[in-house]
Amino acid sequence: MKTLAGTGGLIRLILRRDRIVLPLWIVLLCAISISYVQTYGDLFPTPESRLKYASNAGFITLYGELSGTSLGEFVTWRLGFVPVMIGLISLLTVIRHTRVEEETGRRELLGASVVGRHAQLAAALLATFGANLVLGVLLAFGMHSQDLPTAGSIALGIEFAGTGWMFAAVGAVAAQLTASAGTARGIAISVLGAAYVLRAAGDTSAHADGPLAWLAWLSPIAWAQRIHPYGANRWWLAILVLAATVVLVAVALYLSVRRDVGAGLLPARLGPAEGRLGSPLALAWRLHRGLLAAWTVGFALLGLLFGGVAKGVGDMMRDDASVREVFQRLGGAAGLIDSYFAGVMTIVGLIASAYAVQATLRLRTEEASGRAEPVLATATSRLRWAGSHLAFSLLGPALALLAAGVAEGIAYGLAIGDVGGQLPRLIGASLAQLPAVWVLAAIAIALFGLFPRLSPVAWAGPAICLLIGLVSGGVQLDDWVRGISPFSHLPQLPGGSTSAGPLIALLAIAAVLGAAGLAGLRRRDMPVG
């Protein structure tokens, strides 16, 4: 078909561009998942201990319901957040190789050669589908090598790969709706977040015999998880996931022919007929305000979710000595309920670091798109222009973390009747994540200022910290490996002791990296394509 001409060449180009990132996340996610078999098999050797650990509203909210007490079912349940990560990586990959290519003008250059109308979209989808398939196959072989049943291992591979396929297709649809890659990412991530919340709400309600259990069936994440590998092995749900993927791909192809190259189906909002932006900061506010509002609301909802289930987690840990011992090993904080909140705060901080990196990389987007040149052609200096955006990458996460801490404090305080006592503790614990967040933001600043073409590598910072956190949750890592993550140097709050030394060191590292990036920005050429 002429509309698919050149697809093979574009796939090779995508694989060449992602030759490091693509194998890295596949191998790491497989290794983490396979390592859980022995780790959690040793921690919970009996069905009774597994059931006690998993029969809690807090864990059901985070990971879903435990389908059975066999080792394979328990490990699959404990890996319940990994499909969400796979879905996120998949949709971002598709948007990067479709909408970003159009936004930067590279798609138009490729279109001048022998490349069909649908070739770019097809290449992005096929490359992402292939990566997820490789992940699923490696995971199935790896789980089977741990003496787990063959059928269940295949079902687990299908669950993970199918989730990636489905949200890759979601990213493809989002890429057709808007001319902005940032907005496309926002739409697709919002769909992923809504799917996770529906799954969490439905499973939590079902555990309490509530009336909202049906909500989980509205979530494609729940469809994949309810395949129940190593248990029922519901293959018909795998077919449902595949059918949904096919429908979404068809929708994306249909929408792509109804728009112009470089444009989106949703019309861009027009500005006022007359108006004036008096400063670079006012322009940055116009560009960042939507992102800031979305992240702040999202963090508040996340705080309500974590705070709302905290009482149930605390009750379970107090009632069972074996579970209490495991939590103290995994969480590292002295208090039982504080151990849960310390782990939650790390998750919230990691998410905040992703926001910080995204806001920082807006500088690179403005430069690459040519929109920075008219601003810098005025009396505005480079540092003043950069500082207007960095105000949001540094203070925006602080506002989002504050919203999460307030929501957690109110939700948990109302549950135990102590809002006044819990609110300041949880706000402080949430804001204590800021030094590590700022270190990752400073890495993005340094890359943008010194090596602008490598700016997207800044996303490796949150990814590496997340992987270290996942692995250290069940495996005892060497101190130097854990020390790579700035979050490992933060105090375990609430409940843990606080030392100013590590916080000052992290702030100093952030200041040095940020200063180096700004110094590089002053001296290098602009724009760098």
XYZ file of C-alpha atoms in Angstrom:
529
model
C 0.000 0.000 0.000
C 1.264 3.444 -0.917
C 0.167 4.896 2.429
C 2.602 2.549 4.198
C 5.544 3.035 1.849
C 8.820 3.451 3.733
C 7.554 1.896 6.973
C 10.444 -0.567 7.150
C 13.039 2.170 6.831
C 11.351 4.239 9.529
C 11.285 1.233 11.868
C 15.030 0.828 11.398
C 15.482 4.541 12.124
C 13.430 4.269 15.346
C 15.389 1.217 16.481
C 18.651 3.014 15.783
C 17.576 6.106 17.726
C 16.333 3.992 20.652
C 19.120 1.393 20.524
C 20.110 2.147 24.134
C 16.843 3.106 25.818
C 14.733 0.321 24.308
C 16.862 -2.669 25.402
C 17.541 -1.005 28.744
C 13.955 -0.790 29.950
C 13.107 -4.223 28.570
C 16.007 -5.935 30.361
C 15.577 -4.020 33.606
C 11.836 -4.650 33.901
C 12.360 -8.332 33.145
C 15.196 -8.631 35.663
C 13.209 -6.894 38.398
C 10.143 -9.061 37.785
C 12.108 -12.320 37.763
C 14.038 -11.373 40.920
C 10.752 -11.069 42.817
C 10.158 -14.832 42.571
C 12.964 -15.840 44.922
C 12.799 -12.690 47.038
C 9.127 -12.904 47.902
C 9.219 -16.692 47.978
C 11.711 -16.422 50.848
C 9.827 -13.628 52.604
C 6.426 -15.341 52.361
C 6.970 -19.113 52.161
C 3.414 -20.168 53.057
C 0.004 -19.418 51.511
C -1.200 -18.094 54.857
C 1.563 -15.483 55.084
C 0.898 -14.371 51.499
C -2.812 -14.007 52.144
C -2.246 -11.991 55.318
C 0.133 -9.672 53.524
C -2.170 -9.079 50.558
C -5.561 -8.953 52.322
C -5.474 -5.243 53.006
C -7.325 -2.361 51.438
C -4.113 -0.342 51.079
C -2.317 -2.960 49.048
C -5.417 -3.761 47.035
C -5.609 -0.088 46.087
C -1.979 -0.097 44.977
C -1.665 -3.516 43.320
C -5.159 -4.960 42.884
C -6.716 -8.049 44.390
C -4.748 -11.236 45.008
C -6.212 -13.929 42.764
C -4.701 -16.898 44.651
C -2.055 -17.875 47.172
C 0.399 -19.761 44.951
C 3.856 -18.223 44.569
C 3.233 -17.301 40.930
C -0.059 -15.579 41.730
C 1.497 -13.740 44.670
C 4.456 -12.474 42.628
C 2.111 -11.398 39.809
C 0.041 -9.468 42.337
C 3.135 -7.797 43.828
C 4.156 -6.724 40.315
C 0.794 -5.006 39.896
C 2.289 -1.566 39.249
C 4.720 -2.734 36.554
C 2.043 -2.866 33.788
C 1.311 0.799 34.533
C 5.004 1.588 33.970
C 4.991 -0.397 30.728
C 1.899 1.458 29.541
C 3.544 4.804 30.344
C 6.763 3.936 28.500
C 4.812 2.658 25.496
C 2.580 5.699 25.045
C 5.508 8.085 25.475
C 7.504 6.147 22.865
C 4.724 6.354 20.290
C 4.148 10.063 20.879
C 7.879 10.735 20.633
C 8.101 9.103 17.215
C 4.889 10.631 15.839
C 3.745 13.939 17.299
C 7.217 15.124 18.316
C 8.467 14.407 14.790
C 5.708 16.599 13.383
C 6.177 19.354 15.943
C 9.902 19.638 15.188
C 9.375 19.566 11.412
C 11.246 16.298 10.805
C 8.051 14.567 9.678
C 7.628 17.091 6.883
C 11.175 16.490 5.686
C 10.617 12.736 5.649
C 7.313 13.246 3.862
C 9.186 14.857 0.982
C 10.777 11.463 0.273
C 9.055 8.198 -0.630
C 7.158 7.839 2.649
C 3.466 7.046 2.837
C 0.878 8.952 4.819
C 0.577 6.302 7.529
C 4.203 5.165 7.526
C 5.336 7.238 10.521
C 2.448 6.124 12.707
C 2.736 2.501 11.588
C 6.490 2.447 12.229
C 6.098 3.907 15.725
C 3.385 1.419 16.624
C 5.161 -1.608 15.162
C 8.443 -0.758 16.882
C 6.682 -0.299 20.226
C 4.571 -3.432 19.761
C 7.728 -5.370 18.958
C 9.494 -4.096 22.070
C 6.558 -5.138 24.240
C 6.464 -8.536 22.559
C 10.156 -9.069 23.302
C 9.505 -8.042 26.908
C 6.628 -10.522 27.184
C 8.621 -13.410 25.675
C 11.687 -12.791 27.867
C 9.498 -12.484 30.939
C 7.676 -15.746 30.156
C 10.962 -17.623 29.717
C 12.434 -16.010 32.825
C 9.472 -16.864 35.034
C 9.411 -20.426 33.712
C 13.122 -20.733 34.540
C 12.164 -20.079 38.187
C 10.129 -23.316 38.184
C 6.807 -21.550 37.724
C 4.106 -23.163 35.507
C 4.481 -22.665 31.757
C 0.901 -21.572 31.085
C 0.998 -18.995 33.856
C 4.339 -17.626 32.665
C 2.942 -17.184 29.154
C -0.162 -15.514 30.573
C 1.999 -13.093 32.592
C 4.002 -12.218 29.487
C 0.756 -11.578 27.612
C -0.565 -9.425 30.457
C 2.490 -7.171 30.415
C 2.853 -7.049 26.620
C -0.885 -6.528 26.108
C -0.930 -3.553 28.481
C 1.949 -2.012 26.543
C 0.179 -2.590 23.212
C -3.042 -1.022 24.431
C -1.483 2.158 25.788
C 0.795 2.474 22.772
C -2.443 2.655 20.779
C -3.787 5.229 23.275
C -0.679 7.315 22.607
C -1.275 6.989 18.861
C -4.820 8.348 19.218
C -3.668 11.194 21.479
C -1.015 12.158 18.911
C -3.755 12.815 16.359
C -5.791 15.106 18.593
C -3.431 18.012 19.180
C -0.578 19.834 17.503
C 1.430 19.901 20.742
C 3.471 16.917 21.889
C 3.136 18.087 25.482
C -0.653 18.184 25.247
C -0.685 14.760 23.570
C 1.362 13.355 26.435
C -1.013 14.968 28.904
C -4.057 13.412 27.242
C -2.521 9.940 27.061
C -1.144 10.028 30.614
C -4.536 11.221 31.869
C -6.161 8.175 30.250
C -3.567 5.939 31.906
C -4.121 7.630 35.256
C -7.901 7.349 34.951
C -7.564 3.645 34.137
C -5.434 3.118 37.226
C -7.822 5.055 39.470
C -10.839 3.114 38.147
C -9.032 -0.149 38.806
C -8.033 0.946 42.302
C -11.502 2.228 43.203
C -13.233 -0.869 41.855
C -10.930 -3.359 43.564
C -11.025 -1.488 46.879
C -14.824 -1.367 46.783
C -15.013 -5.071 45.933
C -12.766 -5.926 48.883
C -15.158 -4.098 51.223
C -18.277 -5.523 49.499
C -19.086 -2.030 48.277
C -21.336 -1.009 45.391
C -18.578 0.312 43.088
C -16.793 -2.931 42.215
C -18.033 -2.602 38.620
C -15.764 0.424 38.106
C -12.764 -1.880 37.674
C -14.304 -3.347 34.513
C -14.102 0.097 32.923
C -10.312 0.003 33.247
C -8.145 -1.675 30.604
C -5.488 -2.147 33.291
C -7.962 -4.306 35.215
C -8.726 -6.328 32.065
C -5.064 -7.284 31.773
C -4.602 -7.962 35.489
C -7.704 -10.162 35.633
C -6.174 -12.612 33.202
C -4.916 -14.028 36.535
C -1.675 -15.736 35.454
C -0.805 -18.930 37.368
C -4.441 -19.174 38.400
C -7.501 -19.042 36.147
C -5.412 -17.987 33.098
C -8.385 -16.241 31.498
C -7.273 -16.180 27.879
C -10.500 -14.501 26.745
C -9.426 -11.324 28.558
C -6.194 -11.364 26.565
C -8.351 -11.442 23.427
C -10.348 -8.474 24.801
C -7.127 -6.503 25.338
C -5.990 -7.334 21.806
C -9.369 -6.335 20.352
C -9.270 -2.992 22.193
C -5.782 -2.399 20.801
C -6.950 -3.107 17.249
C -9.881 -0.705 17.659
C -7.666 2.074 19.011
C -5.151 1.621 16.187
C -7.984 1.809 13.656
C -9.241 5.004 15.304
C -5.749 6.527 15.185
C -5.406 5.707 11.470
C -8.870 7.113 10.746
C -8.111 10.344 12.609
C -4.730 10.761 10.938
C -6.327 11.182 7.488
C -8.726 13.836 8.776
C -6.045 16.341 9.714
C -3.154 18.149 8.094
C 0.443 17.185 8.805
C 1.627 19.188 11.793
C -1.896 19.984 12.954
C -4.258 18.270 15.351
C -7.975 17.569 15.257
C -8.644 19.688 18.323
C -8.461 23.361 17.341
C -5.818 25.453 19.061
C -7.268 27.917 21.521
C -6.985 31.448 20.198
C -5.519 34.142 22.377
C -7.078 37.559 22.961
C -7.383 39.898 19.977
C -5.325 42.446 21.857
C -2.921 41.828 24.666
C 0.598 42.164 25.909
C 2.906 39.955 27.931
C 5.000 42.294 29.992
C 7.854 39.942 30.904
C 9.395 36.535 30.151
C 7.890 35.296 33.413
C 4.406 36.231 32.179
C 5.044 34.259 28.987
C 6.343 31.301 30.995
C 3.234 31.434 33.179
C 1.059 31.280 30.062
C 2.998 28.229 28.851
C 3.237 26.373 32.173
C -0.032 27.163 33.929
C -2.001 24.275 32.419
C 0.732 21.774 33.249
C 1.086 23.163 36.765
C -2.652 22.951 37.433
C -2.905 19.393 36.094
C 0.042 18.114 38.147
C -1.160 19.870 41.307
C -4.661 18.397 41.032
C -3.175 14.988 40.262
C -0.935 15.126 43.332
C -3.861 16.137 45.522
C -5.876 13.153 44.288
C -2.876 10.882 44.828
C -2.536 12.210 48.359
C -6.199 11.520 49.066
C -5.758 7.974 47.770
C -2.655 7.209 49.848
C -3.939 8.960 52.947
C -7.343 7.333 52.714
C -5.977 3.766 52.849
C -3.257 4.433 55.433
C -5.388 3.488 58.445
C -6.066 0.034 56.991
C -2.357 -0.499 56.349
C -1.535 0.488 59.918
C -4.166 -1.824 61.375
C -2.806 -4.781 59.413
C 0.773 -4.152 60.451
C -0.132 -3.882 64.112
C -2.149 -7.091 64.068
C 0.428 -9.367 62.419
C 3.992 -9.636 63.736
C 5.364 -11.324 60.587
C 3.965 -8.625 58.327
C 5.260 -5.973 60.711
C 8.776 -7.411 60.417
C 8.594 -7.405 56.608
C 7.386 -3.820 56.526
C 10.190 -2.678 58.747
C 12.630 -4.367 56.370
C 11.058 -2.900 53.239
C 10.207 0.558 54.529
C 13.148 1.307 56.759
C 11.276 3.637 59.168
C 10.900 2.989 62.882
C 7.135 3.470 63.248
C 4.726 1.029 61.639
C 2.352 3.459 59.983
C 5.275 5.825 59.389
C 6.955 3.009 57.450
C 4.032 3.029 55.025
C 4.064 6.804 54.657
C 7.859 6.874 54.191
C 7.501 4.517 51.231
C 4.585 6.525 49.859
C 6.535 9.783 50.101
C 9.323 8.287 47.998
C 6.806 7.382 45.298
C 5.338 10.886 45.416
C 8.823 12.400 45.214
C 9.710 10.276 42.177
C 6.562 11.428 40.402
C 7.381 15.033 41.313
C 10.829 14.601 39.769
C 9.170 13.590 36.490
C 7.199 16.847 36.586
C 10.394 18.800 37.314
C 12.176 17.237 34.345
C 9.198 17.831 32.050
C 8.966 21.496 33.049
C 12.727 21.974 32.628
C 12.771 20.405 29.179
C 10.216 22.992 28.072
C 13.296 25.164 27.538
C 14.576 22.730 24.924
C 11.158 22.567 23.258
C 11.019 26.354 22.986
C 14.533 26.446 21.537
C 14.095 23.617 19.031
C 10.756 24.975 17.787
C 12.217 28.432 17.165
C 9.924 30.181 19.641
C 12.825 31.199 21.877
C 14.479 33.320 19.165
C 11.853 36.106 19.054
C 12.035 36.407 22.840
C 15.833 36.555 22.892
C 15.810 39.053 20.020
C 14.441 41.597 22.520
C 16.314 42.972 25.519
C 15.679 39.700 27.361
C 18.889 37.905 28.334
C 19.329 34.165 28.065
C 19.512 33.769 31.830
C 16.344 35.775 32.378
C 14.526 33.707 29.747
C 15.759 30.442 31.239
C 15.031 31.578 34.779
C 11.407 32.303 33.934
C 10.920 28.652 32.984
C 13.069 27.253 35.774
C 10.883 29.023 38.312
C 8.187 26.522 37.381
C 10.489 23.502 37.241
C 11.730 24.245 40.766
C 8.704 25.802 42.490
C 6.069 23.806 40.585
C 7.091 20.483 42.194
C 7.092 22.216 45.580
C 3.471 23.258 45.064
C 2.516 19.769 43.845
C 4.231 18.113 46.830
C 2.505 20.551 49.156
C -0.861 19.585 47.641
C -0.054 15.896 48.151
C 0.998 16.444 51.764
C -2.105 18.483 52.575
C -4.390 15.885 50.991
C -2.675 12.993 52.784
C -2.789 14.812 56.112
C -6.470 15.639 55.788
C -7.483 12.168 54.580
C -5.499 10.262 57.215
C -6.249 12.790 59.946
C -9.983 12.487 59.368
C -9.715 8.676 59.434
C -8.085 8.666 62.897
C -9.596 11.892 64.230
C -6.322 13.865 64.386
C -6.139 16.283 61.451
C -4.234 18.898 63.455
C -1.540 16.421 64.445
C -1.103 14.621 61.122
C -1.301 17.545 58.703
C 2.019 19.267 59.600
C 3.852 15.905 59.847
C 2.808 14.760 56.396
C 3.326 18.163 54.790
C 6.871 18.183 56.144
C 7.509 14.629 54.965
C 6.230 15.487 51.508
C 8.308 18.671 51.149
C 11.393 16.805 52.380
C 11.516 15.169 48.947
C 12.360 18.489 47.301
C 16.196 18.327 47.504
C 16.234 15.037 45.561
C 13.678 16.388 43.082
C 15.804 19.462 42.508
C 18.913 17.343 41.888
C 17.139 15.583 39.004
C 15.847 18.916 37.701
C 19.414 20.275 37.872
C 20.655 17.328 35.795
C 18.126 18.341 33.133
C 19.340 21.959 33.334
C 22.978 20.859 32.949
C 22.171 18.707 29.924
C 20.170 21.495 28.297
C 22.889 24.077 28.830
C 25.950 21.951 28.037
C 24.691 19.209 25.713
C 21.330 20.369 24.332
C 20.941 17.468 21.892
C 21.165 15.084 24.854
C 18.423 16.877 26.818
C 15.961 13.924 26.614
C 18.542 11.831 28.499
C 17.370 13.750 31.585
C 14.433 11.312 31.752
C 16.947 8.609 32.690
C 17.286 10.232 36.131
C 13.735 9.521 37.390
C 13.768 6.158 35.597
C 16.976 4.988 37.308
C 15.750 6.168 40.709
C 12.467 4.305 40.178
C 14.280 1.110 39.199
C 16.563 1.311 42.231
C 13.507 1.780 44.420
C 11.736 -1.214 42.898
C 14.747 -3.491 43.252
C 15.678 -2.389 46.774
C 12.116 -3.091 47.912
C 12.838 -6.805 47.809
C 16.609 -7.196 47.326
C 19.430 -5.947 49.541
C 21.475 -3.731 47.224
C 24.999 -2.539 47.906
C 25.150 0.879 49.512
C 26.895 2.432 46.523
C 24.120 1.260 44.200
C 21.406 2.680 46.438
C 23.459 5.833 46.801
C 23.074 6.594 43.083
C 19.508 7.675 43.786
C 19.301 11.042 45.576
C 16.107 9.797 47.234
C 18.130 7.235 49.218
C 19.868 10.114 51.035
C 16.656 11.704 52.273
C 15.429 11.234 55.849
C 12.744 8.563 56.244
C 9.890 10.896 57.165
C 7.554 10.877 58.946
C 8.965 9.141 61.979
C 12.649 8.963 61.097
C 15.468 11.149 62.314
C 16.393 14.236 60.335
C 19.959 15.291 59.558
C 20.771 18.538 57.816
C 23.989 17.209 56.238
C 22.518 15.068 53.434
C 19.916 17.719 52.607
C 22.562 20.430 52.351
C 24.723 18.147 50.198
C 21.854 17.466 47.793
C 21.029 21.171 47.546
C 24.710 21.929 46.874
C 24.843 19.310 44.104
C 21.688 20.773 42.569
C 23.139 24.296 42.743
C 26.430 23.248 41.091
C 24.725 21.326 38.279
C 22.240 24.122 37.679
C 24.970 26.760 37.617
C 27.006 24.670 35.170
C 24.013 24.337 32.876
C 23.255 28.066 32.938
C 26.928 28.892 32.322
C 26.885 26.570 29.317
C 23.699 28.196 28.043
C 25.361 31.634 28.090
C 28.288 30.420 25.966
C 26.822 28.022 23.437
C 25.130 28.734 20.125
C 21.349 29.037 19.953
C 19.370 27.457 18.562
C 20.916 23.996 18.360
C 18.865 21.714 16.128
